[in-house]
């Protein structure tokens, strides 16, 4: 194919230069990369994935199966970009990647962002039906969004020589586009693919603001944008895609869809030297007629129908074009590079060889129904069109034009305008005047059997190199479902999701199965409609913005003390406070020992904090928590456990009763948002009659824990109005008092270390004052700041649970040794816990482990087995959940979840990892102060 000197819709006043495989090529604005390559005489654009066969451009749209490339600017690039739909931009660097992409090393980033929008009518597709719908809605004053996958509006009007209201279809589309662009409530999104359809007319759109890797005119302009659109009504004007016919050597460069050949001629003025058309439809004749009108040599038209009777065949004959009726293309010949030289015909007059450099094929059209099918929209098989067409549409959605099986121009305009009118309750304007062209039914032909019986060169899916022989192998292996055929052969699993292959695959499978086509159908296409870059899904959320980093009000104080931080549920928390020359492990041991022997202070502001108020607050919490809450006296706290509806541990924390109708609830750091959502869900959906209000106050309060034998003295100095005596302020007591000069302080006697401990909470702004006052008051008692590593050691020595570390989605309270907490009352998850499977004695249970060698540190997640010499795969009895060196126990130890663990105390097991096996002894999980005497001080 070559560029013609005139015609088309390209702008010849400006040249655009780009590189193809190191070769400098030029094109024009209005070109795609594919049309520019074809215009430069480049027909072979790559090699196929499995058979290494030469491949060329086979379409001008989204059904392109061969023409993919690595597209960029020489610095950054994107793999597997469809060349037939990529607009040509100055400075592109394109590499041939017919089916295999190349990931950059190191990874590259594109710039993406996200937008949200609402509208009265979202129109997807800007062909004649979509433009008519958008125009009707816009003139009615509705808020309209028109999304078009192409970089130009018009759809099929850009490739067809048709007249609307006395002007060309392309000019009519331009006129409508100008009116829509001027409408104040209408937004046009070009180069935008509707990729995902969600319930409630929510649609995810992917907009290519500029071609990947090409420098933008504005530095702040992103390369792509994800739109989240919520529409009152949606019009699916997604059109139809042409499919090929399967015959021997049907994948040669120079063989393309007839609609694609017309598009390259009428949009970009690219045409062959001598073209031949093989069509099962009247529509294919348009290509031959357009070629002839442009002065292209037309070898003729091959039509398998015995007597083509439509108006277009009559026009072709009247123009003197040769028509081979009742004839098929049975094969092709090529030159040494694989380019098409000739087509071999078989018909009533016998066999014939016809020379051509382009074979335009039309096997019928398939309505584009990806979005309709994503929400399980119904379809039926149309025996006249030989395609699946929609059966109705979902509420608030309208399927129009070719997507509904209306391929005539008048029908597209009429259904588009009528749908918009019905959707908005307005009267559609008069339908534009178009020429009516009657077309005969297409032939029921989708495959021409190979003359020599060798179907290994008859391609169904050129992108995946799947042939008729491959499909026959699947059927011969016993495959009898089209979805299994897809997976056996890989038909439709490429980046283009088999748009040009799926229907033929279903038709040929039905023949092989000996079943009706309507029963076999075609394989599904999952969302998204087009591949989405991870960059697009991430938007601006990458690097430091990938996940919000939360810091407590004491962050600067920790920095000043030399803290080393670690992320915990989005929060940055001090891991330890190492001194000069001190390792993290040594610092953690020093800090933990200080808590056991003197006093320590830790920032626990990250704990979730929820204020629960209302006359029914006690009833509400009693229903949620596994242990009794309603009986909790004012001024007391209780360790609380939440179960999911399946009985598994959801979260734990402390519930403090501040008044008859008010509770202060803490949660684990990582589950704060989930617990709050959980409470709201139950209140709004299950118990709306309860008079309860829940408020997240995690950010409003800062909390420090002071623990250790001397913690009472430190707290007494910070809260002079508080009687901290053992009897006056017992374990699990709660008091509101002045703390470090703050009248709004809250003090609770709770412990996550097993030592005498207190949690002091003040408003966030007063946290630094509390911290400094505590360090000053505790200096005489050896008060030491400690971080997460020391906290982990202290809690593990006491066998205290961390939800998500000792537990997972299959851990019950009984498994974790918390069965004693389960109340007799009803609570969420109680009935599930009565299942026989959840009370088995051989379930995994929380235990302690002591390495036989007290210096051997077993890593977290090591597998526990009875016999390390057992043949692989070994029988796993459990796994290690935590492992530490204890400065107070003067040895290593750990916690583990072990099958029938509580019956194995004293038993020897082996921890295995990376080819190592270390002997451990199973013991009770509480290894320090099992009587709890130190907790009371």
PDB file of C-alpha atoms in Angstrom, residues 235-496:
ATOM      1  CA  UNK A 235     -26.303   5.192  25.739  1.00  0.00           C
ATOM      2  CA  UNK A 236     -24.110   2.401  24.385  1.00  0.00           C
ATOM      3  CA  UNK A 237     -23.323   3.447  20.833  1.00  0.00           C
ATOM      4  CA  UNK A 238     -20.264   1.219  20.672  1.00  0.00           C
ATOM      5  CA  UNK A 239     -20.798   0.135  17.055  1.00  0.00           C
ATOM      6  CA  UNK A 240     -19.790  -3.151  15.465  1.00  0.00           C
ATOM      7  CA  UNK A 241     -16.482  -4.664  14.432  1.00  0.00           C
ATOM      8  CA  UNK A 242     -15.837  -6.583  11.247  1.00  0.00           C
ATOM      9  CA  UNK A 243     -14.501 -10.109  11.443  1.00  0.00           C
ATOM     10  CA  UNK A 244     -12.355 -11.991   8.924  1.00  0.00           C
ATOM     11  CA  UNK A 245     -12.942 -15.260   7.098  1.00  0.00           C
ATOM     12  CA  UNK A 246     -10.713 -18.220   7.944  1.00  0.00           C
ATOM     13  CA  UNK A 247      -8.801 -19.783   5.040  1.00  0.00           C
ATOM     14  CA  UNK A 248      -5.311 -21.037   4.325  1.00  0.00           C
ATOM     15  CA  UNK A 249      -2.565 -18.423   4.726  1.00  0.00           C
ATOM     16  CA  UNK A 250      -5.100 -15.772   5.700  1.00  0.00           C
ATOM     17  CA  UNK A 251      -2.526 -14.000   7.896  1.00  0.00           C
ATOM     18  CA  UNK A 252      -0.187 -12.635   5.204  1.00  0.00           C
ATOM     19  CA  UNK A 253       0.808  -8.955   5.271  1.00  0.00           C
ATOM     20  CA  UNK A 254      -1.519  -7.306   2.771  1.00  0.00           C
ATOM     21  CA  UNK A 255      -4.645  -9.129   3.960  1.00  0.00           C
ATOM     22  CA  UNK A 256      -6.916  -6.865   5.988  1.00  0.00           C
ATOM     23  CA  UNK A 257     -10.524  -6.284   6.850  1.00  0.00           C
ATOM     24  CA  UNK A 258     -12.558  -4.537   4.177  1.00  0.00           C
ATOM     25  CA  UNK A 259     -13.695  -1.810   6.582  1.00  0.00           C
ATOM     26  CA  UNK A 260     -10.046  -1.194   7.501  1.00  0.00           C
ATOM     27  CA  UNK A 261      -9.059  -0.855   3.849  1.00  0.00           C
ATOM     28  CA  UNK A 262     -11.835   1.733   3.388  1.00  0.00           C
ATOM     29  CA  UNK A 263     -10.717   3.601   6.495  1.00  0.00           C
ATOM     30  CA  UNK A 264      -7.122   3.850   5.267  1.00  0.00           C
ATOM     31  CA  UNK A 265      -8.333   5.081   1.906  1.00  0.00           C
ATOM     32  CA  UNK A 266     -10.939   7.604   3.029  1.00  0.00           C
ATOM     33  CA  UNK A 267      -9.283   8.819   6.246  1.00  0.00           C
ATOM     34  CA  UNK A 268      -5.580   8.701   5.454  1.00  0.00           C
ATOM     35  CA  UNK A 269      -5.452   8.375   1.650  1.00  0.00           C
ATOM     36  CA  UNK A 270      -3.576   5.074   1.768  1.00  0.00           C
ATOM     37  CA  UNK A 271      -4.436   2.484  -0.860  1.00  0.00           C
ATOM     38  CA  UNK A 272      -2.998  -0.591  -2.616  1.00  0.00           C
ATOM     39  CA  UNK A 273      -1.747  -0.779  -6.149  1.00  0.00           C
ATOM     40  CA  UNK A 274      -4.167  -3.577  -6.994  1.00  0.00           C
ATOM     41  CA  UNK A 275      -6.871  -4.643  -4.564  1.00  0.00           C
ATOM     42  CA  UNK A 276      -9.127  -7.683  -4.366  1.00  0.00           C
ATOM     43  CA  UNK A 277     -12.202  -8.007  -2.134  1.00  0.00           C
ATOM     44  CA  UNK A 278     -13.426 -11.250  -0.561  1.00  0.00           C
ATOM     45  CA  UNK A 279     -16.757 -10.610   1.115  1.00  0.00           C
ATOM     46  CA  UNK A 280     -19.706 -12.522   2.523  1.00  0.00           C
ATOM     47  CA  UNK A 281     -21.680  -9.269   2.856  1.00  0.00           C
ATOM     48  CA  UNK A 282     -22.885  -6.455   0.646  1.00  0.00           C
ATOM     49  CA  UNK A 283     -20.891  -4.096   2.842  1.00  0.00           C
ATOM     50  CA  UNK A 284     -17.626  -5.463   1.444  1.00  0.00           C
ATOM     51  CA  UNK A 285     -18.587  -4.085  -1.980  1.00  0.00           C
ATOM     52  CA  UNK A 286     -18.179  -0.576  -0.572  1.00  0.00           C
ATOM     53  CA  UNK A 287     -14.432  -1.115  -0.424  1.00  0.00           C
ATOM     54  CA  UNK A 288     -14.192  -2.086  -4.076  1.00  0.00           C
ATOM     55  CA  UNK A 289     -16.445   0.825  -5.099  1.00  0.00           C
ATOM     56  CA  UNK A 290     -14.424   3.331  -3.056  1.00  0.00           C
ATOM     57  CA  UNK A 291     -11.167   2.012  -4.477  1.00  0.00           C
ATOM     58  CA  UNK A 292     -12.515   2.324  -7.987  1.00  0.00           C
ATOM     59  CA  UNK A 293     -13.782   5.865  -7.353  1.00  0.00           C
ATOM     60  CA  UNK A 294     -10.298   6.814  -6.146  1.00  0.00           C
ATOM     61  CA  UNK A 295      -8.627   5.380  -9.229  1.00  0.00           C
ATOM     62  CA  UNK A 296      -7.215   2.269  -7.568  1.00  0.00           C
ATOM     63  CA  UNK A 297      -6.937  -0.824  -9.741  1.00  0.00           C
ATOM     64  CA  UNK A 298      -9.585  -3.314  -8.531  1.00  0.00           C
ATOM     65  CA  UNK A 299      -8.958  -6.943  -9.429  1.00  0.00           C
ATOM     66  CA  UNK A 300     -12.549  -7.803  -8.553  1.00  0.00           C
ATOM     67  CA  UNK A 301     -14.882  -9.039  -5.848  1.00  0.00           C
ATOM     68  CA  UNK A 302     -15.113 -12.620  -4.597  1.00  0.00           C
ATOM     69  CA  UNK A 303     -18.554 -13.433  -3.169  1.00  0.00           C
ATOM     70  CA  UNK A 304     -19.564 -16.926  -1.981  1.00  0.00           C
ATOM     71  CA  UNK A 305     -23.261 -16.149  -2.536  1.00  0.00           C
ATOM     72  CA  UNK A 306     -24.513 -17.690  -5.784  1.00  0.00           C
ATOM     73  CA  UNK A 307     -26.417 -14.579  -6.901  1.00  0.00           C
ATOM     74  CA  UNK A 308     -25.530 -11.314  -5.111  1.00  0.00           C
ATOM     75  CA  UNK A 309     -28.716  -9.284  -5.452  1.00  0.00           C
ATOM     76  CA  UNK A 310     -28.234  -6.223  -3.249  1.00  0.00           C
ATOM     77  CA  UNK A 311     -27.949  -2.671  -4.473  1.00  0.00           C
ATOM     78  CA  UNK A 312     -24.212  -2.457  -3.863  1.00  0.00           C
ATOM     79  CA  UNK A 313     -23.407  -5.551  -5.985  1.00  0.00           C
ATOM     80  CA  UNK A 314     -25.512  -3.996  -8.763  1.00  0.00           C
ATOM     81  CA  UNK A 315     -23.496  -0.782  -8.504  1.00  0.00           C
ATOM     82  CA  UNK A 316     -20.270  -2.742  -8.712  1.00  0.00           C
ATOM     83  CA  UNK A 317     -21.383  -4.555 -11.837  1.00  0.00           C
ATOM     84  CA  UNK A 318     -22.582  -1.296 -13.372  1.00  0.00           C
ATOM     85  CA  UNK A 319     -19.153   0.198 -12.771  1.00  0.00           C
ATOM     86  CA  UNK A 320     -17.574  -2.694 -14.629  1.00  0.00           C
ATOM     87  CA  UNK A 321     -16.041  -4.431 -11.633  1.00  0.00           C
ATOM     88  CA  UNK A 322     -15.610  -8.165 -11.964  1.00  0.00           C
ATOM     89  CA  UNK A 323     -17.624 -10.262  -9.506  1.00  0.00           C
ATOM     90  CA  UNK A 324     -16.822 -13.931  -8.884  1.00  0.00           C
ATOM     91  CA  UNK A 325     -20.177 -15.189  -7.558  1.00  0.00           C
ATOM     92  CA  UNK A 326     -20.399 -18.485  -5.698  1.00  0.00           C
ATOM     93  CA  UNK A 327     -16.629 -18.349  -5.265  1.00  0.00           C
ATOM     94  CA  UNK A 328     -14.281 -18.335  -2.280  1.00  0.00           C
ATOM     95  CA  UNK A 329     -10.669 -17.482  -1.587  1.00  0.00           C
ATOM     96  CA  UNK A 330      -9.070 -20.810  -0.666  1.00  0.00           C
ATOM     97  CA  UNK A 331      -5.503 -19.629  -0.175  1.00  0.00           C
ATOM     98  CA  UNK A 332      -2.883 -17.009  -0.916  1.00  0.00           C
ATOM     99  CA  UNK A 333       0.636 -16.755  -2.312  1.00  0.00           C
ATOM    100  CA  UNK A 334       3.400 -14.508  -1.026  1.00  0.00           C
ATOM    101  CA  UNK A 335       6.906 -13.389  -1.859  1.00  0.00           C
ATOM    102  CA  UNK A 336      10.080 -14.226   0.042  1.00  0.00           C
ATOM    103  CA  UNK A 337       9.265 -11.684   2.777  1.00  0.00           C
ATOM    104  CA  UNK A 338       5.759 -13.064   3.216  1.00  0.00           C
ATOM    105  CA  UNK A 339       3.944 -10.175   1.514  1.00  0.00           C
ATOM    106  CA  UNK A 340       0.797 -10.985  -0.390  1.00  0.00           C
ATOM    107  CA  UNK A 341       1.251 -11.572  -4.132  1.00  0.00           C
ATOM    108  CA  UNK A 342      -1.952 -13.299  -5.172  1.00  0.00           C
ATOM    109  CA  UNK A 343      -5.135 -14.988  -4.006  1.00  0.00           C
ATOM    110  CA  UNK A 344      -6.253 -18.428  -5.107  1.00  0.00           C
ATOM    111  CA  UNK A 345      -9.944 -18.711  -5.891  1.00  0.00           C
ATOM    112  CA  UNK A 346     -12.236 -21.743  -6.086  1.00  0.00           C
ATOM    113  CA  UNK A 347     -15.634 -21.448  -7.724  1.00  0.00           C
ATOM    114  CA  UNK A 348     -18.041 -22.880 -10.297  1.00  0.00           C
ATOM    115  CA  UNK A 349     -15.535 -22.223 -13.062  1.00  0.00           C
ATOM    116  CA  UNK A 350     -12.730 -23.981 -11.208  1.00  0.00           C
ATOM    117  CA  UNK A 351      -9.591 -22.575  -9.636  1.00  0.00           C
ATOM    118  CA  UNK A 352      -7.990 -19.273 -10.497  1.00  0.00           C
ATOM    119  CA  UNK A 353      -5.034 -17.249  -9.299  1.00  0.00           C
ATOM    120  CA  UNK A 354      -5.567 -13.491  -9.060  1.00  0.00           C
ATOM    121  CA  UNK A 355      -2.663 -11.150  -8.435  1.00  0.00           C
ATOM    122  CA  UNK A 356      -3.127  -8.407  -5.823  1.00  0.00           C
ATOM    123  CA  UNK A 357      -1.155  -6.620  -3.141  1.00  0.00           C
ATOM    124  CA  UNK A 358      -4.171  -6.155  -0.858  1.00  0.00           C
ATOM    125  CA  UNK A 359      -6.936  -8.619  -0.110  1.00  0.00           C
ATOM    126  CA  UNK A 360      -9.820  -6.937   1.738  1.00  0.00           C
ATOM    127  CA  UNK A 361     -11.931  -9.470   3.628  1.00  0.00           C
ATOM    128  CA  UNK A 362     -15.394  -9.071   5.114  1.00  0.00           C
ATOM    129  CA  UNK A 363     -16.905 -11.949   7.092  1.00  0.00           C
ATOM    130  CA  UNK A 364     -19.710  -9.985   8.710  1.00  0.00           C
ATOM    131  CA  UNK A 365     -19.991  -7.713  11.742  1.00  0.00           C
ATOM    132  CA  UNK A 366     -20.220  -8.332  15.482  1.00  0.00           C
ATOM    133  CA  UNK A 367     -21.942  -5.755  17.705  1.00  0.00           C
ATOM    134  CA  UNK A 368     -19.540  -4.479  20.367  1.00  0.00           C
ATOM    135  CA  UNK A 369     -21.255  -5.508  23.611  1.00  0.00           C
ATOM    136  CA  UNK A 370     -18.406  -5.760  26.112  1.00  0.00           C
ATOM    137  CA  UNK A 371     -19.946  -3.278  28.552  1.00  0.00           C
ATOM    138  CA  UNK A 372     -23.388  -4.829  28.219  1.00  0.00           C
ATOM    139  CA  UNK A 373     -21.948  -8.266  28.962  1.00  0.00           C
ATOM    140  CA  UNK A 374     -19.904  -7.076  31.939  1.00  0.00           C
ATOM    141  CA  UNK A 375     -23.166  -6.681  33.846  1.00  0.00           C
ATOM    142  CA  UNK A 376     -24.532  -9.991  32.555  1.00  0.00           C
ATOM    143  CA  UNK A 377     -26.657  -8.360  29.876  1.00  0.00           C
ATOM    144  CA  UNK A 378     -28.579 -10.867  27.778  1.00  0.00           C
ATOM    145  CA  UNK A 379     -27.866 -11.638  24.104  1.00  0.00           C
ATOM    146  CA  UNK A 380     -29.328 -13.889  21.457  1.00  0.00           C
ATOM    147  CA  UNK A 381     -27.909 -15.392  18.301  1.00  0.00           C
ATOM    148  CA  UNK A 382     -29.182 -13.729  15.140  1.00  0.00           C
ATOM    149  CA  UNK A 383     -29.206 -16.277  12.317  1.00  0.00           C
ATOM    150  CA  UNK A 384     -29.546 -13.542   9.697  1.00  0.00           C
ATOM    151  CA  UNK A 385     -26.593 -11.449  10.858  1.00  0.00           C
ATOM    152  CA  UNK A 386     -24.630 -14.470  12.113  1.00  0.00           C
ATOM    153  CA  UNK A 387     -23.812 -12.569  15.261  1.00  0.00           C
ATOM    154  CA  UNK A 388     -24.892 -12.165  18.877  1.00  0.00           C
ATOM    155  CA  UNK A 389     -27.178  -9.169  19.397  1.00  0.00           C
ATOM    156  CA  UNK A 390     -28.463  -7.717  22.674  1.00  0.00           C
ATOM    157  CA  UNK A 391     -31.789  -8.704  24.154  1.00  0.00           C
ATOM    158  CA  UNK A 392     -33.033  -5.491  25.697  1.00  0.00           C
ATOM    159  CA  UNK A 393     -30.808  -3.513  28.030  1.00  0.00           C
ATOM    160  CA  UNK A 394     -30.431  -2.852  31.722  1.00  0.00           C
ATOM    161  CA  UNK A 395     -32.440  -0.156  33.467  1.00  0.00           C
ATOM    162  CA  UNK A 396     -31.026   3.241  32.662  1.00  0.00           C
ATOM    163  CA  UNK A 397     -29.118   1.980  29.642  1.00  0.00           C
ATOM    164  CA  UNK A 398     -29.850   2.110  25.931  1.00  0.00           C
ATOM    165  CA  UNK A 399     -28.096   0.135  23.182  1.00  0.00           C
ATOM    166  CA  UNK A 400     -28.309   1.818  19.800  1.00  0.00           C
ATOM    167  CA  UNK A 401     -27.104   1.660  16.244  1.00  0.00           C
ATOM    168  CA  UNK A 402     -24.745  -1.046  15.089  1.00  0.00           C
ATOM    169  CA  UNK A 403     -24.303  -2.231  18.699  1.00  0.00           C
ATOM    170  CA  UNK A 404     -27.984  -3.215  18.551  1.00  0.00           C
ATOM    171  CA  UNK A 405     -27.593  -4.902  15.166  1.00  0.00           C
ATOM    172  CA  UNK A 406     -28.782  -1.899  13.112  1.00  0.00           C
ATOM    173  CA  UNK A 407     -26.064  -1.519  10.500  1.00  0.00           C
ATOM    174  CA  UNK A 408     -27.885   0.888   8.183  1.00  0.00           C
ATOM    175  CA  UNK A 409     -27.060   4.582   8.551  1.00  0.00           C
ATOM    176  CA  UNK A 410     -30.671   5.703   8.871  1.00  0.00           C
ATOM    177  CA  UNK A 411     -31.271   3.156  11.603  1.00  0.00           C
ATOM    178  CA  UNK A 412     -28.200   4.305  13.524  1.00  0.00           C
ATOM    179  CA  UNK A 413     -29.262   7.954  13.470  1.00  0.00           C
ATOM    180  CA  UNK A 414     -32.856   7.116  14.355  1.00  0.00           C
ATOM    181  CA  UNK A 415     -32.107   4.772  17.278  1.00  0.00           C
ATOM    182  CA  UNK A 416     -29.488   7.128  18.729  1.00  0.00           C
ATOM    183  CA  UNK A 417     -31.785  10.165  18.781  1.00  0.00           C
ATOM    184  CA  UNK A 418     -34.762   8.125  20.002  1.00  0.00           C
ATOM    185  CA  UNK A 419     -32.787   6.619  22.887  1.00  0.00           C
ATOM    186  CA  UNK A 420     -31.609  10.014  24.109  1.00  0.00           C
ATOM    187  CA  UNK A 421     -35.138  11.380  23.841  1.00  0.00           C
ATOM    188  CA  UNK A 422     -36.621   8.491  25.798  1.00  0.00           C
ATOM    189  CA  UNK A 423     -33.857   8.583  28.392  1.00  0.00           C
ATOM    190  CA  UNK A 424     -34.375  12.272  29.126  1.00  0.00           C
ATOM    191  CA  UNK A 425     -38.096  12.523  28.432  1.00  0.00           C
ATOM    192  CA  UNK A 426     -37.691  14.941  25.523  1.00  0.00           C
ATOM    193  CA  UNK A 427     -38.822  14.868  21.920  1.00  0.00           C
ATOM    194  CA  UNK A 428     -36.042  14.017  19.497  1.00  0.00           C
ATOM    195  CA  UNK A 429     -35.596  16.318  16.537  1.00  0.00           C
ATOM    196  CA  UNK A 430     -36.102  15.302  12.904  1.00  0.00           C
ATOM    197  CA  UNK A 431     -33.879  12.496  11.681  1.00  0.00           C
ATOM    198  CA  UNK A 432     -31.216  13.703   9.216  1.00  0.00           C
ATOM    199  CA  UNK A 433     -31.791  12.825   5.565  1.00  0.00           C
ATOM    200  CA  UNK A 434     -29.611   9.995   4.288  1.00  0.00           C
ATOM    201  CA  UNK A 435     -29.546   7.785   1.245  1.00  0.00           C
ATOM    202  CA  UNK A 436     -31.192   4.425   1.918  1.00  0.00           C
ATOM    203  CA  UNK A 437     -29.234   1.454   0.583  1.00  0.00           C
ATOM    204  CA  UNK A 438     -30.839  -1.981   0.657  1.00  0.00           C
ATOM    205  CA  UNK A 439     -28.509  -4.873   1.471  1.00  0.00           C
ATOM    206  CA  UNK A 440     -29.065  -8.613   1.048  1.00  0.00           C
ATOM    207  CA  UNK A 441     -28.416 -11.070   3.886  1.00  0.00           C
ATOM    208  CA  UNK A 442     -24.776 -12.091   4.369  1.00  0.00           C
ATOM    209  CA  UNK A 443     -23.556 -15.561   3.481  1.00  0.00           C
ATOM    210  CA  UNK A 444     -23.267 -18.146   6.225  1.00  0.00           C
ATOM    211  CA  UNK A 445     -19.544 -18.624   5.629  1.00  0.00           C
ATOM    212  CA  UNK A 446     -16.772 -18.251   8.173  1.00  0.00           C
ATOM    213  CA  UNK A 447     -14.250 -20.838   6.991  1.00  0.00           C
ATOM    214  CA  UNK A 448     -12.965 -22.143   3.696  1.00  0.00           C
ATOM    215  CA  UNK A 449     -11.459 -25.622   4.255  1.00  0.00           C
ATOM    216  CA  UNK A 450      -7.853 -25.972   3.147  1.00  0.00           C
ATOM    217  CA  UNK A 451      -7.609 -27.710  -0.231  1.00  0.00           C
ATOM    218  CA  UNK A 452      -4.849 -30.008   0.976  1.00  0.00           C
ATOM    219  CA  UNK A 453      -6.530 -30.686   4.322  1.00  0.00           C
ATOM    220  CA  UNK A 454      -3.713 -28.961   6.244  1.00  0.00           C
ATOM    221  CA  UNK A 455      -5.433 -26.517   8.590  1.00  0.00           C
ATOM    222  CA  UNK A 456      -2.238 -25.502  10.379  1.00  0.00           C
ATOM    223  CA  UNK A 457      -2.071 -22.304   8.286  1.00  0.00           C
ATOM    224  CA  UNK A 458      -5.749 -21.344   8.601  1.00  0.00           C
ATOM    225  CA  UNK A 459      -5.689 -18.761  11.358  1.00  0.00           C
ATOM    226  CA  UNK A 460      -8.616 -18.074  13.683  1.00  0.00           C
ATOM    227  CA  UNK A 461      -6.707 -15.814  16.088  1.00  0.00           C
ATOM    228  CA  UNK A 462      -3.689 -14.201  14.512  1.00  0.00           C
ATOM    229  CA  UNK A 463      -2.616 -12.529  17.732  1.00  0.00           C
ATOM    230  CA  UNK A 464      -2.238 -15.863  19.526  1.00  0.00           C
ATOM    231  CA  UNK A 465      -1.334 -17.896  16.408  1.00  0.00           C
ATOM    232  CA  UNK A 466      -4.328 -20.203  16.884  1.00  0.00           C
ATOM    233  CA  UNK A 467      -5.353 -22.161  13.816  1.00  0.00           C
ATOM    234  CA  UNK A 468      -8.212 -24.447  12.868  1.00  0.00           C
ATOM    235  CA  UNK A 469      -5.827 -27.327  13.498  1.00  0.00           C
ATOM    236  CA  UNK A 470      -5.356 -26.065  17.066  1.00  0.00           C
ATOM    237  CA  UNK A 471      -9.098 -25.908  17.633  1.00  0.00           C
ATOM    238  CA  UNK A 472      -9.463 -29.421  16.213  1.00  0.00           C
ATOM    239  CA  UNK A 473      -6.855 -30.632  18.699  1.00  0.00           C
ATOM    240  CA  UNK A 474      -8.880 -29.147  21.546  1.00  0.00           C
ATOM    241  CA  UNK A 475     -12.033 -30.878  20.384  1.00  0.00           C
ATOM    242  CA  UNK A 476     -10.121 -34.109  19.889  1.00  0.00           C
ATOM    243  CA  UNK A 477      -8.888 -33.871  23.470  1.00  0.00           C
ATOM    244  CA  UNK A 478     -12.477 -33.861  24.696  1.00  0.00           C
ATOM    245  CA  UNK A 479     -13.010 -30.140  25.202  1.00  0.00           C
ATOM    246  CA  UNK A 480     -16.719 -29.396  24.867  1.00  0.00           C
ATOM    247  CA  UNK A 481     -17.251 -25.889  26.279  1.00  0.00           C
ATOM    248  CA  UNK A 482     -16.294 -22.692  24.510  1.00  0.00           C
ATOM    249  CA  UNK A 483     -14.614 -21.335  27.648  1.00  0.00           C
ATOM    250  CA  UNK A 484     -12.499 -24.480  27.799  1.00  0.00           C
ATOM    251  CA  UNK A 485     -11.701 -24.110  24.108  1.00  0.00           C
ATOM    252  CA  UNK A 486     -10.466 -20.610  24.880  1.00  0.00           C
ATOM    253  CA  UNK A 487      -8.138 -21.865  27.585  1.00  0.00           C
ATOM    254  CA  UNK A 488      -6.938 -24.897  25.645  1.00  0.00           C
ATOM    255  CA  UNK A 489      -6.092 -22.905  22.521  1.00  0.00           C
ATOM    256  CA  UNK A 490      -5.586 -19.379  24.004  1.00  0.00           C
ATOM    257  CA  UNK A 491      -8.065 -17.911  21.502  1.00  0.00           C
ATOM    258  CA  UNK A 492      -9.077 -14.485  22.731  1.00  0.00           C
ATOM    259  CA  UNK A 493      -6.523 -14.255  25.544  1.00  0.00           C
ATOM    260  CA  UNK A 494      -4.389 -11.572  23.919  1.00  0.00           C
ATOM    261  CA  UNK A 495      -4.401  -7.868  24.661  1.00  0.00           C
ATOM    262  CA  UNK A 496      -7.168  -7.343  22.060  1.00  0.00           C
TER     263      UNK A 496
END
